[in-house]
Amino acid sequence: MAHLMKWTDAMSVGVETLDEDHRQLIHLINNLAYADADFAEVFNRLLDYITSHFEREEAHLEALGYPGIDSHRAQHDAFADRVGEMLRHYRESGFDTTDGQVSDFLWTWLKSHILIEDMKYAIWARARQAS
Ligand SMILES: [Fe+2]
């Protein structure tokens, strides 16, 4: 049984709209973990939200003039491609693994992306503000 994933203060990037996006993403991954018949629909909604969140976050990084934007964007693109691929695969042949393992994979990626990669721009922005 999948466990409930939670946003914590340690994940705050210091921008309320992006924190809200992250909370919504976590909510959707939780929904996916417990979805059954409507798995593809929930998965599709999650992929849409991932795409629009990445756009908002990248626009924010661009506005900031964040120097790490290219590699950050590359990580977003690689993940969005991977999730799109997973959704296509599910639609064609279902998953061999359980739905819980899919949401675990998504959660593991998102959590480490927020705590490591997103935190880099959060710390950079904070340091720039202070100087
Ligand atoms: Fe990001």
PDB file of N, CA, C and O in Angstrom, residues 63-130:
ATOM      1  N   ALA A  63      12.929  35.168 -15.495  1.00  0.00           N
ATOM      2  CA  ALA A  63      12.735  36.526 -14.971  1.00  0.00           C
ATOM      3  C   ALA A  63      13.810  36.875 -13.943  1.00  0.00           C
ATOM      4  O   ALA A  63      14.254  38.021 -13.856  1.00  0.00           O
ATOM      5  N   LEU A  64      14.234  35.870 -13.177  1.00  0.00           N
ATOM      6  CA  LEU A  64      15.274  36.085 -12.161  1.00  0.00           C
ATOM      7  C   LEU A  64      16.653  36.265 -12.801  1.00  0.00           C
ATOM      8  O   LEU A  64      17.552  36.821 -12.188  1.00  0.00           O
ATOM      9  N   GLY A  65      16.809  35.735 -14.022  1.00  0.00           N
ATOM     10  CA  GLY A  65      18.135  35.698 -14.638  1.00  0.00           C
ATOM     11  C   GLY A  65      18.992  34.613 -14.006  1.00  0.00           C
ATOM     12  O   GLY A  65      20.218  34.716 -13.923  1.00  0.00           O
ATOM     13  N   TYR A  66      18.353  33.531 -13.586  1.00  0.00           N
ATOM     14  CA  TYR A  66      19.055  32.431 -12.912  1.00  0.00           C
ATOM     15  C   TYR A  66      20.050  31.760 -13.861  1.00  0.00           C
ATOM     16  O   TYR A  66      19.655  31.275 -14.927  1.00  0.00           O
ATOM     17  N   PRO A  67      21.338  31.721 -13.489  1.00  0.00           N
ATOM     18  CA  PRO A  67      22.350  31.186 -14.408  1.00  0.00           C
ATOM     19  C   PRO A  67      22.243  29.681 -14.670  1.00  0.00           C
ATOM     20  O   PRO A  67      22.748  29.204 -15.690  1.00  0.00           O
ATOM     21  N   GLY A  68      21.593  28.930 -13.785  1.00  0.00           N
ATOM     22  CA  GLY A  68      21.494  27.481 -13.977  1.00  0.00           C
ATOM     23  C   GLY A  68      20.265  27.048 -14.757  1.00  0.00           C
ATOM     24  O   GLY A  68      19.915  25.862 -14.766  1.00  0.00           O
ATOM     25  N   ILE A  69      19.632  27.995 -15.439  1.00  0.00           N
ATOM     26  CA  ILE A  69      18.331  27.683 -16.071  1.00  0.00           C
ATOM     27  C   ILE A  69      18.414  26.584 -17.135  1.00  0.00           C
ATOM     28  O   ILE A  69      17.522  25.735 -17.217  1.00  0.00           O
ATOM     29  N   ASP A  70      19.492  26.546 -17.914  1.00  0.00           N
ATOM     30  CA  ASP A  70      19.556  25.555 -18.994  1.00  0.00           C
ATOM     31  C   ASP A  70      19.573  24.125 -18.465  1.00  0.00           C
ATOM     32  O   ASP A  70      18.840  23.264 -18.957  1.00  0.00           O
ATOM     33  N   SER A  71      20.392  23.879 -17.460  1.00  0.00           N
ATOM     34  CA  SER A  71      20.438  22.510 -16.944  1.00  0.00           C
ATOM     35  C   SER A  71      19.152  22.192 -16.171  1.00  0.00           C
ATOM     36  O   SER A  71      18.672  21.062 -16.177  1.00  0.00           O
ATOM     37  N   HIS A  72      18.563  23.227 -15.545  1.00  0.00           N
ATOM     38  CA  HIS A  72      17.296  23.002 -14.840  1.00  0.00           C
ATOM     39  C   HIS A  72      16.203  22.611 -15.844  1.00  0.00           C
ATOM     40  O   HIS A  72      15.459  21.663 -15.639  1.00  0.00           O
ATOM     41  N   ARG A  73      16.164  23.351 -16.940  1.00  0.00           N
ATOM     42  CA  ARG A  73      15.170  23.075 -17.978  1.00  0.00           C
ATOM     43  C   ARG A  73      15.383  21.673 -18.576  1.00  0.00           C
ATOM     44  O   ARG A  73      14.419  20.955 -18.832  1.00  0.00           O
ATOM     45  N   ALA A  74      16.645  21.302 -18.766  1.00  0.00           N
ATOM     46  CA  ALA A  74      16.953  19.978 -19.327  1.00  0.00           C
ATOM     47  C   ALA A  74      16.415  18.870 -18.410  1.00  0.00           C
ATOM     48  O   ALA A  74      15.926  17.834 -18.882  1.00  0.00           O
ATOM     49  N   GLN A  75      16.505  19.094 -17.088  1.00  0.00           N
ATOM     50  CA  GLN A  75      15.982  18.082 -16.157  1.00  0.00           C
ATOM     51  C   GLN A  75      14.467  18.003 -16.215  1.00  0.00           C
ATOM     52  O   GLN A  75      13.887  16.913 -16.147  1.00  0.00           O
ATOM     53  N   HIS A  76      13.823  19.164 -16.328  1.00  0.00           N
ATOM     54  CA  HIS A  76      12.362  19.176 -16.497  1.00  0.00           C
ATOM     55  C   HIS A  76      11.967  18.420 -17.767  1.00  0.00           C
ATOM     56  O   HIS A  76      11.053  17.601 -17.742  1.00  0.00           O
ATOM     57  N   ASP A  77      12.660  18.742 -18.870  1.00  0.00           N
ATOM     58  CA  ASP A  77      12.316  18.121 -20.158  1.00  0.00           C
ATOM     59  C   ASP A  77      12.467  16.601 -20.095  1.00  0.00           C
ATOM     60  O   ASP A  77      11.609  15.861 -20.585  1.00  0.00           O
ATOM     61  N   ALA A  78      13.577  16.159 -19.502  1.00  0.00           N
ATOM     62  CA  ALA A  78      13.833  14.719 -19.429  1.00  0.00           C
ATOM     63  C   ALA A  78      12.743  14.020 -18.611  1.00  0.00           C
ATOM     64  O   ALA A  78      12.260  12.942 -18.973  1.00  0.00           O
ATOM     65  N   PHE A  79      12.340  14.661 -17.516  1.00  0.00           N
ATOM     66  CA  PHE A  79      11.305  14.055 -16.668  1.00  0.00           C
ATOM     67  C   PHE A  79       9.943  14.055 -17.377  1.00  0.00           C
ATOM     68  O   PHE A  79       9.235  13.038 -17.371  1.00  0.00           O
ATOM     69  N   ALA A  80       9.579  15.184 -17.999  1.00  0.00           N
ATOM     70  CA  ALA A  80       8.295  15.262 -18.708  1.00  0.00           C
ATOM     71  C   ALA A  80       8.249  14.221 -19.834  1.00  0.00           C
ATOM     72  O   ALA A  80       7.216  13.572 -20.054  1.00  0.00           O
ATOM     73  N   ASP A  81       9.371  14.041 -20.541  1.00  0.00           N
ATOM     74  CA  ASP A  81       9.436  13.010 -21.594  1.00  0.00           C
ATOM     75  C   ASP A  81       9.211  11.627 -21.005  1.00  0.00           C
ATOM     76  O   ASP A  81       8.482  10.800 -21.553  1.00  0.00           O
ATOM     77  N   ARG A  82       9.884  11.380 -19.900  1.00  0.00           N
ATOM     78  CA  ARG A  82       9.780  10.075 -19.248  1.00  0.00           C
ATOM     79  C   ARG A  82       8.341   9.787 -18.805  1.00  0.00           C
ATOM     80  O   ARG A  82       7.818   8.691 -19.009  1.00  0.00           O
ATOM     81  N   VAL A  83       7.706  10.788 -18.215  1.00  0.00           N
ATOM     82  CA  VAL A  83       6.330  10.603 -17.744  1.00  0.00           C
ATOM     83  C   VAL A  83       5.382  10.427 -18.937  1.00  0.00           C
ATOM     84  O   VAL A  83       4.483   9.584 -18.906  1.00  0.00           O
ATOM     85  N   GLY A  84       5.603  11.190 -20.009  1.00  0.00           N
ATOM     86  CA  GLY A  84       4.801  11.035 -21.222  1.00  0.00           C
ATOM     87  C   GLY A  84       4.934   9.632 -21.789  1.00  0.00           C
ATOM     88  O   GLY A  84       3.956   9.009 -22.215  1.00  0.00           O
ATOM     89  N   GLU A  85       6.172   9.140 -21.754  1.00  0.00           N
ATOM     90  CA  GLU A  85       6.463   7.783 -22.225  1.00  0.00           C
ATOM     91  C   GLU A  85       5.732   6.746 -21.366  1.00  0.00           C
ATOM     92  O   GLU A  85       5.156   5.774 -21.872  1.00  0.00           O
ATOM     93  N   MET A  86       5.745   6.951 -20.060  1.00  0.00           N
ATOM     94  CA  MET A  86       5.069   6.026 -19.143  1.00  0.00           C
ATOM     95  C   MET A  86       3.563   5.999 -19.411  1.00  0.00           C
ATOM     96  O   MET A  86       2.937   4.934 -19.393  1.00  0.00           O
ATOM     97  N   LEU A  87       3.002   7.191 -19.659  1.00  0.00           N
ATOM     98  CA  LEU A  87       1.564   7.264 -19.916  1.00  0.00           C
ATOM     99  C   LEU A  87       1.213   6.538 -21.212  1.00  0.00           C
ATOM    100  O   LEU A  87       0.244   5.774 -21.274  1.00  0.00           O
ATOM    101  N   ARG A  88       2.023   6.757 -22.257  1.00  0.00           N
ATOM    102  CA  ARG A  88       1.795   6.055 -23.537  1.00  0.00           C
ATOM    103  C   ARG A  88       1.871   4.549 -23.331  1.00  0.00           C
ATOM    104  O   ARG A  88       1.041   3.794 -23.814  1.00  0.00           O
ATOM    105  N   HIS A  89       2.898   4.150 -22.604  1.00  0.00           N
ATOM    106  CA  HIS A  89       3.084   2.722 -22.337  1.00  0.00           C
ATOM    107  C   HIS A  89       1.887   2.139 -21.586  1.00  0.00           C
ATOM    108  O   HIS A  89       1.399   1.052 -21.899  1.00  0.00           O
ATOM    109  N   TYR A  90       1.405   2.892 -20.601  1.00  0.00           N
ATOM    110  CA  TYR A  90       0.258   2.407 -19.831  1.00  0.00           C
ATOM    111  C   TYR A  90      -0.966   2.249 -20.717  1.00  0.00           C
ATOM    112  O   TYR A  90      -1.702   1.267 -20.616  1.00  0.00           O
ATOM    113  N   ARG A  91      -1.186   3.245 -21.598  1.00  0.00           N
ATOM    114  CA  ARG A  91      -2.364   3.202 -22.481  1.00  0.00           C
ATOM    115  C   ARG A  91      -2.295   2.023 -23.434  1.00  0.00           C
ATOM    116  O   ARG A  91      -3.316   1.446 -23.784  1.00  0.00           O
ATOM    117  N   GLU A  92      -1.087   1.692 -23.880  1.00  0.00           N
ATOM    118  CA  GLU A  92      -0.935   0.593 -24.832  1.00  0.00           C
ATOM    119  C   GLU A  92      -1.010  -0.769 -24.168  1.00  0.00           C
ATOM    120  O   GLU A  92      -1.651  -1.674 -24.667  1.00  0.00           O
ATOM    121  N   SER A  93      -0.314  -0.900 -23.045  1.00  0.00           N
ATOM    122  CA  SER A  93      -0.225  -2.256 -22.501  1.00  0.00           C
ATOM    123  C   SER A  93      -0.369  -2.366 -20.993  1.00  0.00           C
ATOM    124  O   SER A  93      -0.129  -3.422 -20.431  1.00  0.00           O
ATOM    125  N   GLY A  94      -0.768  -1.281 -20.344  1.00  0.00           N
ATOM    126  CA  GLY A  94      -0.886  -1.346 -18.896  1.00  0.00           C
ATOM    127  C   GLY A  94       0.485  -1.432 -18.264  1.00  0.00           C
ATOM    128  O   GLY A  94       1.498  -1.399 -18.960  1.00  0.00           O
ATOM    129  N   PHE A  95       0.548  -1.523 -16.960  1.00  0.00           N
ATOM    130  CA  PHE A  95       1.829  -1.661 -16.279  1.00  0.00           C
ATOM    131  C   PHE A  95       1.986  -3.065 -15.728  1.00  0.00           C
ATOM    132  O   PHE A  95       1.016  -3.674 -15.307  1.00  0.00           O
ATOM    133  N   ASP A  96       3.216  -3.541 -15.735  1.00  0.00           N
ATOM    134  CA  ASP A  96       3.508  -4.807 -15.076  1.00  0.00           C
ATOM    135  C   ASP A  96       3.545  -4.588 -13.569  1.00  0.00           C
ATOM    136  O   ASP A  96       3.173  -5.433 -12.784  1.00  0.00           O
ATOM    137  N   THR A  97       4.055  -3.401 -13.234  1.00  0.00           N
ATOM    138  CA  THR A  97       4.191  -3.069 -11.817  1.00  0.00           C
ATOM    139  C   THR A  97       2.846  -2.564 -11.301  1.00  0.00           C
ATOM    140  O   THR A  97       1.927  -2.324 -12.064  1.00  0.00           O
ATOM    141  N   THR A  98       2.742  -2.361 -10.018  1.00  0.00           N
ATOM    142  CA  THR A  98       1.498  -1.829  -9.463  1.00  0.00           C
ATOM    143  C   THR A  98       1.498  -0.319  -9.593  1.00  0.00           C
ATOM    144  O   THR A  98       2.535   0.308  -9.773  1.00  0.00           O
ATOM    145  N   ASP A  99       0.325   0.280  -9.505  1.00  0.00           N
ATOM    146  CA  ASP A  99       0.193   1.730  -9.574  1.00  0.00           C
ATOM    147  C   ASP A  99       0.997   2.402  -8.464  1.00  0.00           C
ATOM    148  O   ASP A  99       1.513   3.495  -8.638  1.00  0.00           O
ATOM    149  N   GLY A 100       1.087   1.767  -7.339  1.00  0.00           N
ATOM    150  CA  GLY A 100       1.837   2.318  -6.205  1.00  0.00           C
ATOM    151  C   GLY A 100       3.295   2.532  -6.554  1.00  0.00           C
ATOM    152  O   GLY A 100       3.916   3.500  -6.139  1.00  0.00           O
ATOM    153  N   GLN A 101       3.851   1.621  -7.373  1.00  0.00           N
ATOM    154  CA  GLN A 101       5.255   1.768  -7.770  1.00  0.00           C
ATOM    155  C   GLN A 101       5.446   2.943  -8.720  1.00  0.00           C
ATOM    156  O   GLN A 101       6.476   3.591  -8.700  1.00  0.00           O
ATOM    157  N   VAL A 102       4.432   3.206  -9.555  1.00  0.00           N
ATOM    158  CA  VAL A 102       4.501   4.350 -10.464  1.00  0.00           C
ATOM    159  C   VAL A 102       4.512   5.645  -9.654  1.00  0.00           C
ATOM    160  O   VAL A 102       5.348   6.522  -9.872  1.00  0.00           O
ATOM    161  N   SER A 103       3.602   5.760  -8.697  1.00  0.00           N
ATOM    162  CA  SER A 103       3.563   6.983  -7.903  1.00  0.00           C
ATOM    163  C   SER A 103       4.813   7.103  -7.032  1.00  0.00           C
ATOM    164  O   SER A 103       5.300   8.209  -6.803  1.00  0.00           O
ATOM    165  N   ASP A 104       5.358   5.991  -6.592  1.00  0.00           N
ATOM    166  CA  ASP A 104       6.618   6.032  -5.829  1.00  0.00           C
ATOM    167  C   ASP A 104       7.744   6.605  -6.684  1.00  0.00           C
ATOM    168  O   ASP A 104       8.535   7.418  -6.214  1.00  0.00           O
ATOM    169  N   PHE A 105       7.816   6.165  -7.937  1.00  0.00           N
ATOM    170  CA  PHE A 105       8.833   6.688  -8.842  1.00  0.00           C
ATOM    171  C   PHE A 105       8.674   8.202  -9.016  1.00  0.00           C
ATOM    172  O   PHE A 105       9.640   8.964  -8.939  1.00  0.00           O
ATOM    173  N   LEU A 106       7.426   8.649  -9.259  1.00  0.00           N
ATOM    174  CA  LEU A 106       7.167  10.076  -9.480  1.00  0.00           C
ATOM    175  C   LEU A 106       7.509  10.888  -8.236  1.00  0.00           C
ATOM    176  O   LEU A 106       8.116  11.951  -8.310  1.00  0.00           O
ATOM    177  N   TRP A 107       7.120  10.335  -7.096  1.00  0.00           N
ATOM    178  CA  TRP A 107       7.366  11.028  -5.829  1.00  0.00           C
ATOM    179  C   TRP A 107       8.863  11.111  -5.536  1.00  0.00           C
ATOM    180  O   TRP A 107       9.366  12.146  -5.126  1.00  0.00           O
ATOM    181  N   THR A 108       9.588  10.024  -5.779  1.00  0.00           N
ATOM    182  CA  THR A 108      11.033  10.017  -5.537  1.00  0.00           C
ATOM    183  C   THR A 108      11.723  11.077  -6.394  1.00  0.00           C
ATOM    184  O   THR A 108      12.572  11.822  -5.925  1.00  0.00           O
ATOM    185  N   TRP A 109      11.312  11.159  -7.656  1.00  0.00           N
ATOM    186  CA  TRP A 109      11.907  12.174  -8.540  1.00  0.00           C
ATOM    187  C   TRP A 109      11.563  13.571  -8.048  1.00  0.00           C
ATOM    188  O   TRP A 109      12.431  14.426  -7.892  1.00  0.00           O
ATOM    189  N   LEU A 110      10.266  13.814  -7.818  1.00  0.00           N
ATOM    190  CA  LEU A 110       9.818  15.171  -7.466  1.00  0.00           C
ATOM    191  C   LEU A 110      10.464  15.649  -6.171  1.00  0.00           C
ATOM    192  O   LEU A 110      10.959  16.776  -6.091  1.00  0.00           O
ATOM    193  N   LYS A 111      10.471  14.766  -5.190  1.00  0.00           N
ATOM    194  CA  LYS A 111      11.025  15.138  -3.892  1.00  0.00           C
ATOM    195  C   LYS A 111      12.497  15.517  -4.026  1.00  0.00           C
ATOM    196  O   LYS A 111      12.931  16.546  -3.514  1.00  0.00           O
ATOM    197  N   SER A 112      13.279  14.705  -4.714  1.00  0.00           N
ATOM    198  CA  SER A 112      14.704  15.033  -4.805  1.00  0.00           C
ATOM    199  C   SER A 112      14.924  16.223  -5.737  1.00  0.00           C
ATOM    200  O   SER A 112      15.817  17.033  -5.506  1.00  0.00           O
ATOM    201  N   HIS A 113      14.070  16.388  -6.743  1.00  0.00           N
ATOM    202  CA  HIS A 113      14.191  17.566  -7.612  1.00  0.00           C
ATOM    203  C   HIS A 113      13.941  18.844  -6.807  1.00  0.00           C
ATOM    204  O   HIS A 113      14.689  19.811  -6.917  1.00  0.00           O
ATOM    205  N   ILE A 114      12.900  18.845  -5.999  1.00  0.00           N
ATOM    206  CA  ILE A 114      12.588  20.043  -5.205  1.00  0.00           C
ATOM    207  C   ILE A 114      13.707  20.295  -4.189  1.00  0.00           C
ATOM    208  O   ILE A 114      14.227  21.411  -4.090  1.00  0.00           O
ATOM    209  N   LEU A 115      14.081  19.250  -3.469  1.00  0.00           N
ATOM    210  CA  LEU A 115      15.040  19.441  -2.369  1.00  0.00           C
ATOM    211  C   LEU A 115      16.454  19.750  -2.854  1.00  0.00           C
ATOM    212  O   LEU A 115      17.228  20.391  -2.142  1.00  0.00           O
ATOM    213  N   ILE A 116      16.803  19.301  -4.049  1.00  0.00           N
ATOM    214  CA  ILE A 116      18.166  19.534  -4.537  1.00  0.00           C
ATOM    215  C   ILE A 116      18.185  20.619  -5.616  1.00  0.00           C
ATOM    216  O   ILE A 116      18.817  21.656  -5.444  1.00  0.00           O
ATOM    217  N   GLU A 117      17.468  20.407  -6.706  1.00  0.00           N
ATOM    218  CA  GLU A 117      17.568  21.330  -7.848  1.00  0.00           C
ATOM    219  C   GLU A 117      16.802  22.641  -7.629  1.00  0.00           C
ATOM    220  O   GLU A 117      17.326  23.713  -7.894  1.00  0.00           O
ATOM    221  N   ASP A 118      15.547  22.524  -7.179  1.00  0.00           N
ATOM    222  CA  ASP A 118      14.783  23.754  -6.946  1.00  0.00           C
ATOM    223  C   ASP A 118      15.417  24.572  -5.823  1.00  0.00           C
ATOM    224  O   ASP A 118      15.419  25.798  -5.858  1.00  0.00           O
ATOM    225  N   MET A 119      15.970  23.857  -4.839  1.00  0.00           N
ATOM    226  CA  MET A 119      16.609  24.561  -3.715  1.00  0.00           C
ATOM    227  C   MET A 119      17.810  25.379  -4.188  1.00  0.00           C
ATOM    228  O   MET A 119      18.118  26.414  -3.609  1.00  0.00           O
ATOM    229  N   LYS A 120      18.461  24.936  -5.262  1.00  0.00           N
ATOM    230  CA  LYS A 120      19.610  25.696  -5.783  1.00  0.00           C
ATOM    231  C   LYS A 120      19.177  27.089  -6.226  1.00  0.00           C
ATOM    232  O   LYS A 120      19.855  28.069  -5.938  1.00  0.00           O
ATOM    233  N   TYR A 121      18.054  27.177  -6.947  1.00  0.00           N
ATOM    234  CA  TYR A 121      17.634  28.529  -7.372  1.00  0.00           C
ATOM    235  C   TYR A 121      17.066  29.317  -6.192  1.00  0.00           C
ATOM    236  O   TYR A 121      17.216  30.535  -6.125  1.00  0.00           O
ATOM    237  N   ALA A 122      16.428  28.616  -5.244  1.00  0.00           N
ATOM    238  CA  ALA A 122      15.888  29.313  -4.069  1.00  0.00           C
ATOM    239  C   ALA A 122      17.018  29.955  -3.264  1.00  0.00           C
ATOM    240  O   ALA A 122      16.926  31.115  -2.853  1.00  0.00           O
ATOM    241  N   ILE A 123      18.092  29.192  -3.074  1.00  0.00           N
ATOM    242  CA  ILE A 123      19.237  29.697  -2.302  1.00  0.00           C
ATOM    243  C   ILE A 123      19.930  30.820  -3.077  1.00  0.00           C
ATOM    244  O   ILE A 123      20.306  31.845  -2.510  1.00  0.00           O
ATOM    245  N   TRP A 124      20.056  30.627  -4.382  1.00  0.00           N
ATOM    246  CA  TRP A 124      20.683  31.649  -5.231  1.00  0.00           C
ATOM    247  C   TRP A 124      19.885  32.949  -5.157  1.00  0.00           C
ATOM    248  O   TRP A 124      20.445  34.031  -4.997  1.00  0.00           O
ATOM    249  N   ALA A 125      18.553  32.855  -5.258  1.00  0.00           N
ATOM    250  CA  ALA A 125      17.705  34.049  -5.234  1.00  0.00           C
ATOM    251  C   ALA A 125      17.778  34.750  -3.874  1.00  0.00           C
ATOM    252  O   ALA A 125      17.822  35.973  -3.797  1.00  0.00           O
ATOM    253  N   ARG A 126      17.846  33.966  -2.830  1.00  0.00           N
ATOM    254  CA  ARG A 126      17.904  34.530  -1.474  1.00  0.00           C
ATOM    255  C   ARG A 126      19.227  35.266  -1.275  1.00  0.00           C
ATOM    256  O   ARG A 126      19.259  36.351  -0.726  1.00  0.00           O
ATOM    257  N   ALA A 127      20.310  34.636  -1.746  1.00  0.00           N
ATOM    258  CA  ALA A 127      21.635  35.246  -1.583  1.00  0.00           C
ATOM    259  C   ALA A 127      21.708  36.545  -2.386  1.00  0.00           C
ATOM    260  O   ALA A 127      22.303  37.534  -1.939  1.00  0.00           O
ATOM    261  N   ARG A 128      21.086  36.558  -3.567  1.00  0.00           N
ATOM    262  CA  ARG A 128      21.150  37.748  -4.402  1.00  0.00           C
ATOM    263  C   ARG A 128      20.339  38.888  -3.786  1.00  0.00           C
ATOM    264  O   ARG A 128      20.718  40.048  -3.867  1.00  0.00           O
ATOM    265  N   GLN A 129      19.227  38.505  -3.161  1.00  0.00           N
ATOM    266  CA  GLN A 129      18.385  39.504  -2.502  1.00  0.00           C
ATOM    267  C   GLN A 129      19.109  40.155  -1.331  1.00  0.00           C
ATOM    268  O   GLN A 129      18.940  41.328  -1.054  1.00  0.00           O
ATOM    269  N   ALA A 130      19.901  39.329  -0.637  1.00  0.00           N
ATOM    270  CA  ALA A 130      20.592  39.796   0.577  1.00  0.00           C
ATOM    271  C   ALA A 130      21.745  40.711   0.257  1.00  0.00           C
ATOM    272  O   ALA A 130      22.160  41.521   1.086  1.00  0.00           O
TER     273      ALA A 130
END
